[in-house]
CSV table of C-alpha atoms and ligand atoms in Angstrom, one decimal:
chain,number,residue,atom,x,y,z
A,1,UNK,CA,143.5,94.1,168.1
A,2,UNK,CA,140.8,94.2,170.4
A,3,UNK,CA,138.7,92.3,168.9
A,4,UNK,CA,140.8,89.5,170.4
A,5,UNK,CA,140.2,90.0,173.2
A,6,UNK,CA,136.5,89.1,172.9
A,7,UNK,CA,136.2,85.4,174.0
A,8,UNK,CA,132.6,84.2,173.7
A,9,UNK,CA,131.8,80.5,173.9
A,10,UNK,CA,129.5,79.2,170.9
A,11,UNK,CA,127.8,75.9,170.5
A,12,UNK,CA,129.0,73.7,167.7
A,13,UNK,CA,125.5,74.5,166.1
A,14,UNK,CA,126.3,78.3,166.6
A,15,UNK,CA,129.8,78.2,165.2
A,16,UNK,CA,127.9,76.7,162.2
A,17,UNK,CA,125.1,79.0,162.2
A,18,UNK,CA,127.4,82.3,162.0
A,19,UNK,CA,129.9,80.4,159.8
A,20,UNK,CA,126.6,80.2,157.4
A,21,UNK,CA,124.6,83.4,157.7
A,22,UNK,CA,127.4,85.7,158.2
A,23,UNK,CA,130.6,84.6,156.9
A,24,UNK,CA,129.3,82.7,153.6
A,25,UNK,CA,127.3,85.1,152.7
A,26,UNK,CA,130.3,87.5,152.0
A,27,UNK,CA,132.2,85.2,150.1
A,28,UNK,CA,132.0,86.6,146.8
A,29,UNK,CA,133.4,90.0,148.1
A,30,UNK,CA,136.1,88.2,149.7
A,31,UNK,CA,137.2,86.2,146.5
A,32,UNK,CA,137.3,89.3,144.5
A,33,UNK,CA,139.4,91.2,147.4
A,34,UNK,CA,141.5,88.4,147.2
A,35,UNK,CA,141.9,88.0,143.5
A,36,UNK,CA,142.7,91.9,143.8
A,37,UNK,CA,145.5,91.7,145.9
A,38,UNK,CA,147.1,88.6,144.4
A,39,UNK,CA,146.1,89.4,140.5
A,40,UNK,CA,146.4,85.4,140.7
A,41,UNK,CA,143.5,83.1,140.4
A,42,UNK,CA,145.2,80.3,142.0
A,43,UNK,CA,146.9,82.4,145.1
A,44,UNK,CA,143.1,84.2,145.2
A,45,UNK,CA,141.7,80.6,145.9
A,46,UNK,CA,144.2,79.8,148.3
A,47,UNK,CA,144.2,83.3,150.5
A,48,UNK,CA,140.3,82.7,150.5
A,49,UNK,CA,140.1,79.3,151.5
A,50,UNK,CA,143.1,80.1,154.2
A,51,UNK,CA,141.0,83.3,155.6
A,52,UNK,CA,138.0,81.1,155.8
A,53,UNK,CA,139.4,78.6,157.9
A,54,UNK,CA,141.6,81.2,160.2
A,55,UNK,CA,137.8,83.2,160.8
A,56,UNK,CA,136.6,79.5,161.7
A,57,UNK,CA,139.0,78.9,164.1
A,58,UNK,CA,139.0,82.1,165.7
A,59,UNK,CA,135.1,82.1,165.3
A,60,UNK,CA,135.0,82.8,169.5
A,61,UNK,CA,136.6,86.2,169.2
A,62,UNK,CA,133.9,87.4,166.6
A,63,UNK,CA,131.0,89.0,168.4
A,64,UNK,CA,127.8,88.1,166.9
A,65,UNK,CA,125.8,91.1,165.6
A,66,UNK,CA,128.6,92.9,164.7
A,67,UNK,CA,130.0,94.3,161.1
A,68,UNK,CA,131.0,90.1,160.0
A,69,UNK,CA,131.9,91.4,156.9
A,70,UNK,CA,134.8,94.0,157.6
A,71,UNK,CA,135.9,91.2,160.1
A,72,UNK,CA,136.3,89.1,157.4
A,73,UNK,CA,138.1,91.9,155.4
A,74,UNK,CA,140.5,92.3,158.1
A,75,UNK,CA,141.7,88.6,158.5
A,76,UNK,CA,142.1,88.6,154.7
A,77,UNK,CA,144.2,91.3,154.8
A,78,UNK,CA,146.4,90.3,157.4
A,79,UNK,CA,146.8,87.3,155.7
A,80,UNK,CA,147.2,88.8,152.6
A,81,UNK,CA,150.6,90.6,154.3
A,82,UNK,CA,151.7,87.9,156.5
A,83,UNK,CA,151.6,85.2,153.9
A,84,UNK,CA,151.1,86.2,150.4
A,85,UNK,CA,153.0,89.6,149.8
A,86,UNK,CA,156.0,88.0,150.9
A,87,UNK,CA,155.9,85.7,147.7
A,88,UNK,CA,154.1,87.6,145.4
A,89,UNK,CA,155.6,88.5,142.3
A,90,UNK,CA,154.9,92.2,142.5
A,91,UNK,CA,158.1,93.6,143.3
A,92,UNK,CA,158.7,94.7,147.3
A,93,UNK,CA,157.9,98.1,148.2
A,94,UNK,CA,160.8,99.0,150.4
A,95,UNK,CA,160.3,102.7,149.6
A,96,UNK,CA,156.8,102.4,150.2
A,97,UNK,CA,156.7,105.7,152.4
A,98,UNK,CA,158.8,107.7,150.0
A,99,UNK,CA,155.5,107.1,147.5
A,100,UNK,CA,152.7,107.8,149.8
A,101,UNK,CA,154.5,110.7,151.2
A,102,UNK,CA,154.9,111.9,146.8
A,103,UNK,CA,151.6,111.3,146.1
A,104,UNK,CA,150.6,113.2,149.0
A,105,UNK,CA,152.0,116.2,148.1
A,106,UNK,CA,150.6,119.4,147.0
A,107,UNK,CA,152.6,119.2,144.1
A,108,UNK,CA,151.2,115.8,142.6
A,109,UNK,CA,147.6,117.1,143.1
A,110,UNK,CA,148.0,120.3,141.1
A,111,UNK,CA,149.9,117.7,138.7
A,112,UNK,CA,147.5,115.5,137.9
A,113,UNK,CA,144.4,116.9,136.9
A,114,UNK,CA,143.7,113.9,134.7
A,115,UNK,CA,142.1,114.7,131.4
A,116,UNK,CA,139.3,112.5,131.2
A,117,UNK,CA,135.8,112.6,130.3
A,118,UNK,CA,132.4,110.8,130.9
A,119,UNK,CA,132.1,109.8,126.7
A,120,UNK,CA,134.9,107.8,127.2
A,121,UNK,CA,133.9,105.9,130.1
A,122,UNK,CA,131.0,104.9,127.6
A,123,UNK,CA,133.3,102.9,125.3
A,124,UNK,CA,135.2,101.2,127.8
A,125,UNK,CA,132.7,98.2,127.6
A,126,UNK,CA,135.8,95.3,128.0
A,127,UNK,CA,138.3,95.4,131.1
A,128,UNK,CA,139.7,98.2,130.4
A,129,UNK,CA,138.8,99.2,134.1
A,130,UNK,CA,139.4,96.3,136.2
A,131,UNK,CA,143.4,96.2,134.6
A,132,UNK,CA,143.6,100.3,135.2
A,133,UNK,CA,142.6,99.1,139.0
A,134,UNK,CA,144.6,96.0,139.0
A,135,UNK,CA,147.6,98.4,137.6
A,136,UNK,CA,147.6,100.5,140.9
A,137,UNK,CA,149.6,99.9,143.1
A,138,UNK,CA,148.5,97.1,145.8
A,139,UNK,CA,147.5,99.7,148.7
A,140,UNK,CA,146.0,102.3,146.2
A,141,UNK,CA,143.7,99.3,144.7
A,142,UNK,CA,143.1,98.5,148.0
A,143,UNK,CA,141.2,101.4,149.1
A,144,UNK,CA,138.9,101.9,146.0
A,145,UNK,CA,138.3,98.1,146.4
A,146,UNK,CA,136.8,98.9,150.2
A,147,UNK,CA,135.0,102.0,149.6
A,148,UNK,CA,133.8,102.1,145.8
A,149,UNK,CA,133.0,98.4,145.5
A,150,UNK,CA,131.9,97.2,149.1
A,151,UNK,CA,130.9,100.4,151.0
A,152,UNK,CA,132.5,100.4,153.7
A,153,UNK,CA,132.5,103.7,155.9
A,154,UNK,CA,136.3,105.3,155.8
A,155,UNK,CA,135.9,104.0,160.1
A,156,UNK,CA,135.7,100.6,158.9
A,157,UNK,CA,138.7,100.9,156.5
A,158,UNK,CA,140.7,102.4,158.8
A,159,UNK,CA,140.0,99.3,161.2
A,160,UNK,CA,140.5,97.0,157.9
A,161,UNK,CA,143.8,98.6,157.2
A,162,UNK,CA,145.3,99.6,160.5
A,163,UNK,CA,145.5,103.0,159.7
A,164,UNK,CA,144.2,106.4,160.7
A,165,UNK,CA,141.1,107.9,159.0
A,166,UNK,CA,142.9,110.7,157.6
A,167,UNK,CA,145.4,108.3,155.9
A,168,UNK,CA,142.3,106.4,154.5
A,169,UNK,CA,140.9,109.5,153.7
A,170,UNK,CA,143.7,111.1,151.7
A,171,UNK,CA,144.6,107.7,150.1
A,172,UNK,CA,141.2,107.3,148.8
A,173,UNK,CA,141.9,110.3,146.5
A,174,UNK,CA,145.4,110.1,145.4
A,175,UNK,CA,144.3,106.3,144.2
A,176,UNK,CA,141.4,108.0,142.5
A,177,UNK,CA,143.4,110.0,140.8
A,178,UNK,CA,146.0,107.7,139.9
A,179,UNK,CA,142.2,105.8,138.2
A,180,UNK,CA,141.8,108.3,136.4
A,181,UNK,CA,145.1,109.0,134.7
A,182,UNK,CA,145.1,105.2,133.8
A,183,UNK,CA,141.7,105.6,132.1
A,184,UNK,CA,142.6,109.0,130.6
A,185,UNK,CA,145.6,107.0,128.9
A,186,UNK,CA,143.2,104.1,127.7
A,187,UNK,CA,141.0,106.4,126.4
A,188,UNK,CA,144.0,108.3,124.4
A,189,UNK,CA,145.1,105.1,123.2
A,190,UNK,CA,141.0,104.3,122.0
A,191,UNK,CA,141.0,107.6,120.5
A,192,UNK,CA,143.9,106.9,118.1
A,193,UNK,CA,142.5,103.7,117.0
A,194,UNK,CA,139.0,104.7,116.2
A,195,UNK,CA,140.8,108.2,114.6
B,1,UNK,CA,120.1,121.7,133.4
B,2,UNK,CA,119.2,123.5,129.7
B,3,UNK,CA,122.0,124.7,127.6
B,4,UNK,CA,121.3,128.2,128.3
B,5,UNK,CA,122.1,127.3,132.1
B,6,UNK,CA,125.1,125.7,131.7
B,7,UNK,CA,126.4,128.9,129.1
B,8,UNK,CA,126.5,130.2,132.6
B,9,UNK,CA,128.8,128.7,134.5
B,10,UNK,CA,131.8,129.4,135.5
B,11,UNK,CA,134.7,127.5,133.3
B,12,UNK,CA,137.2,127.7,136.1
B,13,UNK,CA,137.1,126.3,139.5
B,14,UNK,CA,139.7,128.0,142.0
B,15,UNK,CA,139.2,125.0,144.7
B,16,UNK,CA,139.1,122.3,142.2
B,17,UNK,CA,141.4,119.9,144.4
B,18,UNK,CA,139.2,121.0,147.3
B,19,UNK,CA,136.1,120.4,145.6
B,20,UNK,CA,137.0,117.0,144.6
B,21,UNK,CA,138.1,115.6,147.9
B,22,UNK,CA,134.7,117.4,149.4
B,23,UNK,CA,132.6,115.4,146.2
B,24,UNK,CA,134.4,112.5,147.4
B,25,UNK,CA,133.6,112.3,150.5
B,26,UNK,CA,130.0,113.3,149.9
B,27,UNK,CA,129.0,110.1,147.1
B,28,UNK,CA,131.1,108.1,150.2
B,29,UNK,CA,128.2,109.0,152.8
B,30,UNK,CA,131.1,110.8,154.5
B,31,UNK,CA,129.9,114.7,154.4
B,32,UNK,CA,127.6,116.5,156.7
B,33,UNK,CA,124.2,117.3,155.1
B,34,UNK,CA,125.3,120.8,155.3
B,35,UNK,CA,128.6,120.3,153.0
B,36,UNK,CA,126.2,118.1,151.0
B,37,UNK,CA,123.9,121.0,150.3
B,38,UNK,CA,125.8,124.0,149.9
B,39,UNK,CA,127.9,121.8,147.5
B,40,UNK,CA,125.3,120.1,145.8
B,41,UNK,CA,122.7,122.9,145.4
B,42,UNK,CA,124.8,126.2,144.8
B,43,UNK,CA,128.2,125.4,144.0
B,44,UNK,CA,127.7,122.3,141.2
B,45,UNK,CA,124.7,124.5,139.3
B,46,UNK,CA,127.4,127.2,138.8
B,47,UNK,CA,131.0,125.4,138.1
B,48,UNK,CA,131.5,123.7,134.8
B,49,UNK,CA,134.7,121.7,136.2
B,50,UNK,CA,133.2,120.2,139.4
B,51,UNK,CA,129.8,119.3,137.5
B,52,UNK,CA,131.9,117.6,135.0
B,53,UNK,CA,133.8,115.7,137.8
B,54,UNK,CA,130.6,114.9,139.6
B,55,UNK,CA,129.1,112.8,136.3
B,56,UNK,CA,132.6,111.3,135.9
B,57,UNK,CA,133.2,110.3,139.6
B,58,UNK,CA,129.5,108.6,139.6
B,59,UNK,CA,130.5,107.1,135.6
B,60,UNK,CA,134.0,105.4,137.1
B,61,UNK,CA,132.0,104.3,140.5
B,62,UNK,CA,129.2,102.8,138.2
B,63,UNK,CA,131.8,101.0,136.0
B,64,UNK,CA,134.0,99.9,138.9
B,65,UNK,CA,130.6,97.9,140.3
B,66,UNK,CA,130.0,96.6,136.9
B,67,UNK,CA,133.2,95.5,135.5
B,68,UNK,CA,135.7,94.7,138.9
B,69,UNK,CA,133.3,92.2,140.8
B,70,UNK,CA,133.8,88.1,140.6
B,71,UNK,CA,132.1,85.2,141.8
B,72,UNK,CA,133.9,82.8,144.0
B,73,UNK,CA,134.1,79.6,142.0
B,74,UNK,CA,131.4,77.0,143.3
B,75,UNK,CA,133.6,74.3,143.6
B,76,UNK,CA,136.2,76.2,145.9
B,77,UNK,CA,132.8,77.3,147.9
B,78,UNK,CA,132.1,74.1,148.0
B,79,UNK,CA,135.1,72.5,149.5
B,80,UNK,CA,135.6,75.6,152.3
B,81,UNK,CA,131.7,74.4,153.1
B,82,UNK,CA,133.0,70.9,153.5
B,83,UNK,CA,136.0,71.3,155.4
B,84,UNK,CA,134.5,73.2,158.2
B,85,UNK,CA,132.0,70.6,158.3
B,86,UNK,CA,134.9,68.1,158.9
B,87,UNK,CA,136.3,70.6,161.3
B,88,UNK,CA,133.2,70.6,163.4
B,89,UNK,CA,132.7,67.0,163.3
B,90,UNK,CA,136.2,66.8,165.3
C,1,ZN,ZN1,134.1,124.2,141.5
């Protein structure tokens, strides 16, 4: 990454000073990026306190003034992969191309045309949303996470994520999608109770 | 928009796929302001389906900021706080 190659030299009292007013200042978003890739309190606290300390140490390659946040979101995913994914419970996605090469298909997109309306969306008041999102899978979640909840620009995913805008791009609404049929199915489900 | 308005719409959509992914990228600050007009001034005041998906794509964005955020816990802030402290103090 290039970033990397970036070497500046801070001052104890600079380390803590960027450490303070641009990585803290994220941590919220972080914890909640990292409770949505783990679905795990525990392994959220961990990849967040692990990310932390990894950004501290390599504080010299971060280039003050720039985006701290996606920098942040970038070690976390990487340590997210490296360290967590392995472990995880979720099972391994060997065939993960085979399913981002079907939901990219025409055929899928003409398929689901999720039947879902804006009254329902009213009487999901509980978490009926956040376990639709957390039942996605991990890289789906992952992009609605970036843009929906944190803003980031699809440029900045695409650095986050190590992939190419159009990926980000086309990923973005296939995982939509994929929302909305969950939803659609929680709303069904509302329906018959209240019927 | 009154009701007699929207009694003239159109109840079909032959882009709809189109449409969405062009609706997507606008509420993402990703179109031109071109795309955004011609999509947001003549095609949503005629088309039932993508007005409908407008409302619901803002309605799941709205929710999603709502109900998916979480607050670090303070003690776990804490101790990250501390331990770079200690780090520095090396
Ligand atoms: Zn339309």
């Amino acid at each position: 990454m290039e970033e990397e190659l970036i070497k500046n030299n801070y001052t104890d009292a600079q380390k803590q000073e960027i450490f303070d007013k641009e990585f803290m200042p994220n941590i919220n978003a972080m914890y909640n990026f990292a409770y949505r890739l783990t679905l795990e309190r525990d392994d959220a606290k961990d990849l967040l306190q692990d990310t932390y300390l990894k950004a501290f140490r390599f504080i010299d390659s971060f280039q003050k003034g720039t985006n701290a946040k996606a920098w942040l979101f970038r070690i976390l995913k990487n340590s997210f992969i490296n360290d967590y994914r392995k472990k995880s419970k979720e099972p391994s996605k060997v065939d993960y191309q085979e399913v981002e090469a079907y939901y990219n298909s025409e055929e899928v997109d003409r398929q689901i045309t999720p039947d879902l309306r804006v009254e329902s969306l009213g009487n999901m008041i509980g978490d009926e949303i956040s376990n639709a999102l957390n039942s996605l899978d991990v890289d789906f979640r992952t992009v609605i996470i970036l843009c929906d909840l944190e803003g980031f620009k699809y440029e900045e995913m695409a650095k986050i994520l190590d992939i190419p805008i159009g990926t980000v791009r086309s990923r973005l609404h296939r995982a939509r999608n994929l929302l909305k049929e969950k939803l659609s199915e929680y709303a069904k489900s509302m329906g018959y109770k209240t019927a | 928009m009154n009701a007699n308005e929207m009694k003239n719409m159109k109840h079909d959509c032959p882009h709809q796929q189109e449409c969405l992914q062009l609706l997507q990228s606008i509420l993402d600050g990703e179109a031109t302001q071109e795309q955004k007009d011609k999509f947001m001034g003549n095609h949503l005041e005629e088309c039932m389906p993508c007005y409908q998906n407008y409302h619901l794509e803002v309605a799941i964005r709205d929710l999603l900021r709502k109900k998916c955020a979480n607050q670090a816990p303070q003690d776990l802030v804490d101790s990250i706080k501390q331990k770079v402290i200690q780090n520095l103090a090396r």
